[in-house]
Amino acid sequence: KGILLNNSGTEINNVLIEGNYWSGISMYYSFPIIKNSIIQNNGSTNESFSTSIESFSSNSQFINTSIVDNIGDILISDESNAVFINSTIVNGGGFWMTDESSMNMVNSIVWNNMSQNSQFSQVDISYSDIQGGWDGEGNINNDPMFVDSDNGIYLLMSESPCIDGGTSDL
């Protein structure tokens, strides 16, 4: 595991979390704020269930964070709440939500992930670009037009439909 939080309220800012075998971040009974960070290339195909992020009974915020090129899912479980603001979630396993957990997302991009699974969970997404579409105010389903996603450059091209597509009311 890259970072293990247990009963912690820490702020993680400007950090690269990369290349961890089991999980990039694991949270238990925690309430972290992860800002301006990159979580990439985490997880393993050799495990029966590998994650890029796992949250158990935690309330986490991901702000201006890129979660890219991970093998495992983002697991939100055991009545956790995850908030994603201005975040990019690309080329990963997707989301796996269980046990009355919730997720709120605004001004974010979710593209080219393997799955979106939600069991007994609440999901609220707005002003985001969600591949395959998602009901919610301001959401779109358009290619985000990354500069060079094949080489891990997830900056937006000037003609991207995501530019000026969000909201400043946060």
mmCIF file with all atom_site columns, C-alpha atoms in Angstrom:
data_model
loop_
_atom_site.group_PDB
_atom_site.id
_atom_site.type_symbol
_atom_site.label_atom_id
_atom_site.label_alt_id
_atom_site.label_comp_id
_atom_site.label_asym_id
_atom_site.label_entity_id
_atom_site.label_seq_id
_atom_site.pdbx_PDB_ins_code
_atom_site.Cartn_x
_atom_site.Cartn_y
_atom_site.Cartn_z
_atom_site.occupancy
_atom_site.B_iso_or_equiv
_atom_site.pdbx_formal_charge
_atom_site.auth_seq_id
_atom_site.auth_comp_id
_atom_site.auth_asym_id
_atom_site.auth_atom_id
_atom_site.pdbx_PDB_model_num
ATOM 1   C CA . LYS A 1 1   ? 0.000   0.000   0.000   1.00 0.00 ? 1   LYS A CA 1
ATOM 2   C CA . GLY A 1 2   ? 1.254   3.452   -0.837  1.00 0.00 ? 2   GLY A CA 1
ATOM 3   C CA . ILE A 1 3   ? -0.478  5.323   1.991   1.00 0.00 ? 3   ILE A CA 1
ATOM 4   C CA . LEU A 1 4   ? -2.387  3.703   4.856   1.00 0.00 ? 4   LEU A CA 1
ATOM 5   C CA . LEU A 1 5   ? -4.642  5.962   6.920   1.00 0.00 ? 5   LEU A CA 1
ATOM 6   C CA . ASN A 1 6   ? -6.290  4.644   10.071  1.00 0.00 ? 6   ASN A CA 1
ATOM 7   C CA . ASN A 1 7   ? -8.416  7.059   12.115  1.00 0.00 ? 7   ASN A CA 1
ATOM 8   C CA . SER A 1 8   ? -6.679  9.988   10.468  1.00 0.00 ? 8   SER A CA 1
ATOM 9   C CA . GLY A 1 9   ? -7.745  13.448  9.352   1.00 0.00 ? 9   GLY A CA 1
ATOM 10  C CA . THR A 1 10  ? -4.622  14.338  7.437   1.00 0.00 ? 10  THR A CA 1
ATOM 11  C CA . GLU A 1 11  ? -4.270  16.549  4.375   1.00 0.00 ? 11  GLU A CA 1
ATOM 12  C CA . ILE A 1 12  ? -2.234  15.175  1.495   1.00 0.00 ? 12  ILE A CA 1
ATOM 13  C CA . ASN A 1 13  ? -1.123  17.901  -0.911  1.00 0.00 ? 13  ASN A CA 1
ATOM 14  C CA . ASN A 1 14  ? 1.075   17.822  -4.043  1.00 0.00 ? 14  ASN A CA 1
ATOM 15  C CA . VAL A 1 15  ? 1.963   14.133  -3.754  1.00 0.00 ? 15  VAL A CA 1
ATOM 16  C CA . LEU A 1 16  ? 2.640   11.478  -6.378  1.00 0.00 ? 16  LEU A CA 1
ATOM 17  C CA . ILE A 1 17  ? 1.384   8.042   -5.278  1.00 0.00 ? 17  ILE A CA 1
ATOM 18  C CA . GLU A 1 18  ? 2.686   5.585   -7.828  1.00 0.00 ? 18  GLU A CA 1
ATOM 19  C CA . GLY A 1 19  ? 3.522   1.961   -8.429  1.00 0.00 ? 19  GLY A CA 1
ATOM 20  C CA . ASN A 1 20  ? 2.080   0.310   -5.319  1.00 0.00 ? 20  ASN A CA 1
ATOM 21  C CA . TYR A 1 21  ? 1.266   -3.384  -5.566  1.00 0.00 ? 21  TYR A CA 1
ATOM 22  C CA . TRP A 1 22  ? -1.994  -3.578  -3.615  1.00 0.00 ? 22  TRP A CA 1
ATOM 23  C CA . SER A 1 23  ? -3.409  -0.051  -3.322  1.00 0.00 ? 23  SER A CA 1
ATOM 24  C CA . GLY A 1 24  ? -2.355  3.567   -3.756  1.00 0.00 ? 24  GLY A CA 1
ATOM 25  C CA . ILE A 1 25  ? -4.325  4.766   -0.708  1.00 0.00 ? 25  ILE A CA 1
ATOM 26  C CA . SER A 1 26  ? -6.158  2.706   1.923   1.00 0.00 ? 26  SER A CA 1
ATOM 27  C CA . MET A 1 27  ? -8.393  4.525   4.407   1.00 0.00 ? 27  MET A CA 1
ATOM 28  C CA . TYR A 1 28  ? -10.053 3.162   7.551   1.00 0.00 ? 28  TYR A CA 1
ATOM 29  C CA . TYR A 1 29  ? -12.195 5.426   9.771   1.00 0.00 ? 29  TYR A CA 1
ATOM 30  C CA . SER A 1 30  ? -10.452 8.450   8.289   1.00 0.00 ? 30  SER A CA 1
ATOM 31  C CA . PHE A 1 31  ? -11.382 11.805  6.786   1.00 0.00 ? 31  PHE A CA 1
ATOM 32  C CA . PRO A 1 32  ? -8.492  12.926  4.579   1.00 0.00 ? 32  PRO A CA 1
ATOM 33  C CA . ILE A 1 33  ? -8.326  15.698  2.013   1.00 0.00 ? 33  ILE A CA 1
ATOM 34  C CA . ILE A 1 34  ? -6.202  14.764  -1.000  1.00 0.00 ? 34  ILE A CA 1
ATOM 35  C CA . LYS A 1 35  ? -5.385  17.835  -3.101  1.00 0.00 ? 35  LYS A CA 1
ATOM 36  C CA . ASN A 1 36  ? -3.326  18.588  -6.206  1.00 0.00 ? 36  ASN A CA 1
ATOM 37  C CA . SER A 1 37  ? -2.021  15.031  -6.306  1.00 0.00 ? 37  SER A CA 1
ATOM 38  C CA . ILE A 1 38  ? -1.561  12.192  -8.780  1.00 0.00 ? 38  ILE A CA 1
ATOM 39  C CA . ILE A 1 39  ? -2.486  8.585   -8.001  1.00 0.00 ? 39  ILE A CA 1
ATOM 40  C CA . GLN A 1 40  ? -1.198  6.426   -10.851 1.00 0.00 ? 40  GLN A CA 1
ATOM 41  C CA . ASN A 1 41  ? -0.015  2.951   -11.806 1.00 0.00 ? 41  ASN A CA 1
ATOM 42  C CA . ASN A 1 42  ? -1.266  1.266   -8.628  1.00 0.00 ? 42  ASN A CA 1
ATOM 43  C CA . GLY A 1 43  ? -2.729  -2.221  -8.278  1.00 0.00 ? 43  GLY A CA 1
ATOM 44  C CA . SER A 1 44  ? -1.802  -5.646  -9.549  1.00 0.00 ? 44  SER A CA 1
ATOM 45  C CA . THR A 1 45  ? -3.273  -8.169  -11.950 1.00 0.00 ? 45  THR A CA 1
ATOM 46  C CA . ASN A 1 46  ? -1.882  -10.924 -9.677  1.00 0.00 ? 46  ASN A CA 1
ATOM 47  C CA . GLU A 1 47  ? -4.391  -10.222 -6.881  1.00 0.00 ? 47  GLU A CA 1
ATOM 48  C CA . SER A 1 48  ? -8.009  -11.392 -6.818  1.00 0.00 ? 48  SER A CA 1
ATOM 49  C CA . PHE A 1 49  ? -9.130  -7.875  -5.892  1.00 0.00 ? 49  PHE A CA 1
ATOM 50  C CA . SER A 1 50  ? -6.704  -5.025  -6.304  1.00 0.00 ? 50  SER A CA 1
ATOM 51  C CA . THR A 1 51  ? -7.592  -1.360  -5.769  1.00 0.00 ? 51  THR A CA 1
ATOM 52  C CA . SER A 1 52  ? -6.203  2.035   -6.660  1.00 0.00 ? 52  SER A CA 1
ATOM 53  C CA . ILE A 1 53  ? -8.033  3.573   -3.675  1.00 0.00 ? 53  ILE A CA 1
ATOM 54  C CA . GLU A 1 54  ? -9.935  1.822   -0.901  1.00 0.00 ? 54  GLU A CA 1
ATOM 55  C CA . SER A 1 55  ? -12.152 3.536   1.636   1.00 0.00 ? 55  SER A CA 1
ATOM 56  C CA . PHE A 1 56  ? -13.761 1.803   4.624   1.00 0.00 ? 56  PHE A CA 1
ATOM 57  C CA . SER A 1 57  ? -15.959 3.857   6.981   1.00 0.00 ? 57  SER A CA 1
ATOM 58  C CA . SER A 1 58  ? -14.177 6.994   5.806   1.00 0.00 ? 58  SER A CA 1
ATOM 59  C CA . ASN A 1 59  ? -15.094 10.417  4.436   1.00 0.00 ? 59  ASN A CA 1
ATOM 60  C CA . SER A 1 60  ? -12.555 11.537  1.867   1.00 0.00 ? 60  SER A CA 1
ATOM 61  C CA . GLN A 1 61  ? -12.182 14.494  -0.469  1.00 0.00 ? 61  GLN A CA 1
ATOM 62  C CA . PHE A 1 62  ? -10.192 14.419  -3.702  1.00 0.00 ? 62  PHE A CA 1
ATOM 63  C CA . ILE A 1 63  ? -9.654  17.945  -5.035  1.00 0.00 ? 63  ILE A CA 1
ATOM 64  C CA . ASN A 1 64  ? -7.727  18.687  -8.249  1.00 0.00 ? 64  ASN A CA 1
ATOM 65  C CA . THR A 1 65  ? -6.486  15.104  -8.211  1.00 0.00 ? 65  THR A CA 1
ATOM 66  C CA . SER A 1 66  ? -5.655  12.823  -11.145 1.00 0.00 ? 66  SER A CA 1
ATOM 67  C CA . ILE A 1 67  ? -6.378  9.135   -10.623 1.00 0.00 ? 67  ILE A CA 1
ATOM 68  C CA . VAL A 1 68  ? -4.958  7.604   -13.790 1.00 0.00 ? 68  VAL A CA 1
ATOM 69  C CA . ASP A 1 69  ? -3.588  4.396   -15.280 1.00 0.00 ? 69  ASP A CA 1
ATOM 70  C CA . ASN A 1 70  ? -4.429  2.232   -12.256 1.00 0.00 ? 70  ASN A CA 1
ATOM 71  C CA . ILE A 1 71  ? -5.291  -1.450  -12.480 1.00 0.00 ? 71  ILE A CA 1
ATOM 72  C CA . GLY A 1 72  ? -7.726  -1.754  -9.581  1.00 0.00 ? 72  GLY A CA 1
ATOM 73  C CA . ASP A 1 73  ? -11.059 -0.171  -8.769  1.00 0.00 ? 73  ASP A CA 1
ATOM 74  C CA . ILE A 1 74  ? -11.795 2.739   -6.504  1.00 0.00 ? 74  ILE A CA 1
ATOM 75  C CA . LEU A 1 75  ? -13.539 0.885   -3.653  1.00 0.00 ? 75  LEU A CA 1
ATOM 76  C CA . ILE A 1 76  ? -15.927 2.930   -1.502  1.00 0.00 ? 76  ILE A CA 1
ATOM 77  C CA . SER A 1 77  ? -17.390 0.702   1.212   1.00 0.00 ? 77  SER A CA 1
ATOM 78  C CA . ASP A 1 78  ? -18.780 0.441   4.746   1.00 0.00 ? 78  ASP A CA 1
ATOM 79  C CA . GLU A 1 79  ? -20.800 3.672   4.745   1.00 0.00 ? 79  GLU A CA 1
ATOM 80  C CA . SER A 1 80  ? -17.951 5.750   3.331   1.00 0.00 ? 80  SER A CA 1
ATOM 81  C CA . ASN A 1 81  ? -18.447 9.033   1.520   1.00 0.00 ? 81  ASN A CA 1
ATOM 82  C CA . ALA A 1 82  ? -16.064 10.123  -1.226  1.00 0.00 ? 82  ALA A CA 1
ATOM 83  C CA . VAL A 1 83  ? -16.096 13.590  -2.804  1.00 0.00 ? 83  VAL A CA 1
ATOM 84  C CA . PHE A 1 84  ? -14.340 14.299  -6.107  1.00 0.00 ? 84  PHE A CA 1
ATOM 85  C CA . ILE A 1 85  ? -13.967 17.940  -7.177  1.00 0.00 ? 85  ILE A CA 1
ATOM 86  C CA . ASN A 1 86  ? -12.082 18.970  -10.332 1.00 0.00 ? 86  ASN A CA 1
ATOM 87  C CA . SER A 1 87  ? -10.634 15.480  -10.609 1.00 0.00 ? 87  SER A CA 1
ATOM 88  C CA . THR A 1 88  ? -9.688  13.247  -13.533 1.00 0.00 ? 88  THR A CA 1
ATOM 89  C CA . ILE A 1 89  ? -10.316 9.510   -13.243 1.00 0.00 ? 89  ILE A CA 1
ATOM 90  C CA . VAL A 1 90  ? -9.025  7.790   -16.382 1.00 0.00 ? 90  VAL A CA 1
ATOM 91  C CA . ASN A 1 91  ? -7.756  4.386   -17.545 1.00 0.00 ? 91  ASN A CA 1
ATOM 92  C CA . GLY A 1 92  ? -8.503  2.501   -14.353 1.00 0.00 ? 92  GLY A CA 1
ATOM 93  C CA . GLY A 1 93  ? -10.678 -0.208  -12.997 1.00 0.00 ? 93  GLY A CA 1
ATOM 94  C CA . GLY A 1 94  ? -13.617 2.092   -12.266 1.00 0.00 ? 94  GLY A CA 1
ATOM 95  C CA . PHE A 1 95  ? -15.747 2.383   -9.128  1.00 0.00 ? 95  PHE A CA 1
ATOM 96  C CA . TRP A 1 96  ? -16.975 -0.328  -6.798  1.00 0.00 ? 96  TRP A CA 1
ATOM 97  C CA . MET A 1 97  ? -19.400 0.958   -4.156  1.00 0.00 ? 97  MET A CA 1
ATOM 98  C CA . THR A 1 98  ? -21.122 -1.083  -1.462  1.00 0.00 ? 98  THR A CA 1
ATOM 99  C CA . ASP A 1 99  ? -22.709 -0.958  1.970   1.00 0.00 ? 99  ASP A CA 1
ATOM 100 C CA . GLU A 1 100 ? -24.690 2.288   1.827   1.00 0.00 ? 100 GLU A CA 1
ATOM 101 C CA . SER A 1 101 ? -21.716 4.353   0.754   1.00 0.00 ? 101 SER A CA 1
ATOM 102 C CA . SER A 1 102 ? -22.028 7.588   -1.195  1.00 0.00 ? 102 SER A CA 1
ATOM 103 C CA . MET A 1 103 ? -20.104 9.553   -3.758  1.00 0.00 ? 103 MET A CA 1
ATOM 104 C CA . ASN A 1 104 ? -20.419 13.167  -4.811  1.00 0.00 ? 104 ASN A CA 1
ATOM 105 C CA . MET A 1 105 ? -18.633 14.396  -7.911  1.00 0.00 ? 105 MET A CA 1
ATOM 106 C CA . VAL A 1 106 ? -18.484 17.796  -9.591  1.00 0.00 ? 106 VAL A CA 1
ATOM 107 C CA . ASN A 1 107 ? -16.343 19.257  -12.394 1.00 0.00 ? 107 ASN A CA 1
ATOM 108 C CA . SER A 1 108 ? -14.637 15.938  -13.033 1.00 0.00 ? 108 SER A CA 1
ATOM 109 C CA . ILE A 1 109 ? -13.816 13.572  -15.883 1.00 0.00 ? 109 ILE A CA 1
ATOM 110 C CA . VAL A 1 110 ? -14.432 9.807   -15.691 1.00 0.00 ? 110 VAL A CA 1
ATOM 111 C CA . TRP A 1 111 ? -13.218 8.190   -18.907 1.00 0.00 ? 111 TRP A CA 1
ATOM 112 C CA . ASN A 1 112 ? -11.951 4.870   -20.228 1.00 0.00 ? 112 ASN A CA 1
ATOM 113 C CA . ASN A 1 113 ? -12.443 2.905   -17.005 1.00 0.00 ? 113 ASN A CA 1
ATOM 114 C CA . MET A 1 114 ? -13.431 -0.735  -16.946 1.00 0.00 ? 114 MET A CA 1
ATOM 115 C CA . SER A 1 115 ? -16.513 -0.683  -14.713 1.00 0.00 ? 115 SER A CA 1
ATOM 116 C CA . GLN A 1 116 ? -18.961 1.390   -12.713 1.00 0.00 ? 116 GLN A CA 1
ATOM 117 C CA . ASN A 1 117 ? -20.625 -0.741  -10.043 1.00 0.00 ? 117 ASN A CA 1
ATOM 118 C CA . SER A 1 118 ? -22.845 0.523   -7.272  1.00 0.00 ? 118 SER A CA 1
ATOM 119 C CA . GLN A 1 119 ? -24.740 -1.619  -4.776  1.00 0.00 ? 119 GLN A CA 1
ATOM 120 C CA . PHE A 1 120 ? -26.932 0.033   -2.140  1.00 0.00 ? 120 PHE A CA 1
ATOM 121 C CA . SER A 1 121 ? -25.104 3.307   -2.656  1.00 0.00 ? 121 SER A CA 1
ATOM 122 C CA . GLN A 1 122 ? -25.919 6.935   -3.410  1.00 0.00 ? 122 GLN A CA 1
ATOM 123 C CA . VAL A 1 123 ? -24.150 8.629   -6.310  1.00 0.00 ? 123 VAL A CA 1
ATOM 124 C CA . ASP A 1 124 ? -24.561 12.352  -7.115  1.00 0.00 ? 124 ASP A CA 1
ATOM 125 C CA . ILE A 1 125 ? -22.626 13.642  -10.130 1.00 0.00 ? 125 ILE A CA 1
ATOM 126 C CA . SER A 1 126 ? -22.906 17.087  -11.727 1.00 0.00 ? 126 SER A CA 1
ATOM 127 C CA . TYR A 1 127 ? -21.020 19.179  -14.284 1.00 0.00 ? 127 TYR A CA 1
ATOM 128 C CA . SER A 1 128 ? -18.824 16.221  -15.179 1.00 0.00 ? 128 SER A CA 1
ATOM 129 C CA . ASP A 1 129 ? -17.846 14.329  -18.323 1.00 0.00 ? 129 ASP A CA 1
ATOM 130 C CA . ILE A 1 130 ? -18.849 10.714  -17.722 1.00 0.00 ? 130 ILE A CA 1
ATOM 131 C CA . GLN A 1 131 ? -18.182 8.144   -20.433 1.00 0.00 ? 131 GLN A CA 1
ATOM 132 C CA . GLY A 1 132 ? -21.433 6.354   -21.181 1.00 0.00 ? 132 GLY A CA 1
ATOM 133 C CA . GLY A 1 133 ? -23.421 9.236   -19.659 1.00 0.00 ? 133 GLY A CA 1
ATOM 134 C CA . TRP A 1 134 ? -24.831 9.931   -16.221 1.00 0.00 ? 134 TRP A CA 1
ATOM 135 C CA . ASP A 1 135 ? -28.004 11.770  -15.232 1.00 0.00 ? 135 ASP A CA 1
ATOM 136 C CA . GLY A 1 136 ? -27.265 15.006  -13.421 1.00 0.00 ? 136 GLY A CA 1
ATOM 137 C CA . GLU A 1 137 ? -27.100 18.724  -13.956 1.00 0.00 ? 137 GLU A CA 1
ATOM 138 C CA . GLY A 1 138 ? -24.496 19.815  -16.504 1.00 0.00 ? 138 GLY A CA 1
ATOM 139 C CA . ASN A 1 139 ? -23.156 16.302  -17.194 1.00 0.00 ? 139 ASN A CA 1
ATOM 140 C CA . ILE A 1 140 ? -21.877 15.417  -20.660 1.00 0.00 ? 140 ILE A CA 1
ATOM 141 C CA . ASN A 1 141 ? -20.732 12.269  -22.452 1.00 0.00 ? 141 ASN A CA 1
ATOM 142 C CA . ASN A 1 142 ? -18.094 13.562  -24.881 1.00 0.00 ? 142 ASN A CA 1
ATOM 143 C CA . ASP A 1 143 ? -14.491 12.628  -25.562 1.00 0.00 ? 143 ASP A CA 1
ATOM 144 C CA . PRO A 1 144 ? -12.573 14.923  -23.162 1.00 0.00 ? 144 PRO A CA 1
ATOM 145 C CA . MET A 1 145 ? -9.842  15.368  -25.804 1.00 0.00 ? 145 MET A CA 1
ATOM 146 C CA . PHE A 1 146 ? -6.688  14.825  -23.794 1.00 0.00 ? 146 PHE A CA 1
ATOM 147 C CA . VAL A 1 147 ? -3.412  16.102  -25.255 1.00 0.00 ? 147 VAL A CA 1
ATOM 148 C CA . ASP A 1 148 ? -1.777  12.635  -25.349 1.00 0.00 ? 148 ASP A CA 1
ATOM 149 C CA . SER A 1 149 ? -3.455  10.021  -23.146 1.00 0.00 ? 149 SER A CA 1
ATOM 150 C CA . ASP A 1 150 ? -1.440  7.223   -24.819 1.00 0.00 ? 150 ASP A CA 1
ATOM 151 C CA . ASN A 1 151 ? 1.650   8.704   -23.173 1.00 0.00 ? 151 ASN A CA 1
ATOM 152 C CA . GLY A 1 152 ? 0.013   9.688   -19.871 1.00 0.00 ? 152 GLY A CA 1
ATOM 153 C CA . ILE A 1 153 ? -0.541  13.379  -20.661 1.00 0.00 ? 153 ILE A CA 1
ATOM 154 C CA . TYR A 1 154 ? -4.064  14.151  -19.461 1.00 0.00 ? 154 TYR A CA 1
ATOM 155 C CA . LEU A 1 155 ? -4.077  17.882  -20.063 1.00 0.00 ? 155 LEU A CA 1
ATOM 156 C CA . LEU A 1 156 ? -7.051  19.055  -22.108 1.00 0.00 ? 156 LEU A CA 1
ATOM 157 C CA . MET A 1 157 ? -6.717  20.263  -25.680 1.00 0.00 ? 157 MET A CA 1
ATOM 158 C CA . SER A 1 158 ? -7.979  23.809  -26.253 1.00 0.00 ? 158 SER A CA 1
ATOM 159 C CA . GLU A 1 159 ? -11.060 22.506  -28.112 1.00 0.00 ? 159 GLU A CA 1
ATOM 160 C CA . SER A 1 160 ? -12.074 20.090  -25.318 1.00 0.00 ? 160 SER A CA 1
ATOM 161 C CA . PRO A 1 161 ? -15.787 20.163  -24.429 1.00 0.00 ? 161 PRO A CA 1
ATOM 162 C CA . CYS A 1 162 ? -14.742 20.057  -20.753 1.00 0.00 ? 162 CYS A CA 1
ATOM 163 C CA . ILE A 1 163 ? -13.175 23.531  -20.809 1.00 0.00 ? 163 ILE A CA 1
ATOM 164 C CA . ASP A 1 164 ? -15.647 26.002  -19.266 1.00 0.00 ? 164 ASP A CA 1
ATOM 165 C CA . GLY A 1 165 ? -18.134 23.135  -18.856 1.00 0.00 ? 165 GLY A CA 1
ATOM 166 C CA . GLY A 1 166 ? -18.046 23.088  -15.056 1.00 0.00 ? 166 GLY A CA 1
ATOM 167 C CA . THR A 1 167 ? -19.480 25.250  -12.329 1.00 0.00 ? 167 THR A CA 1
ATOM 168 C CA . SER A 1 168 ? -17.847 27.648  -9.883  1.00 0.00 ? 168 SER A CA 1
ATOM 169 C CA . ASP A 1 169 ? -20.649 27.100  -7.323  1.00 0.00 ? 169 ASP A CA 1
ATOM 170 C CA . LEU A 1 170 ? -18.936 24.561  -5.081  1.00 0.00 ? 170 LEU A CA 1
#
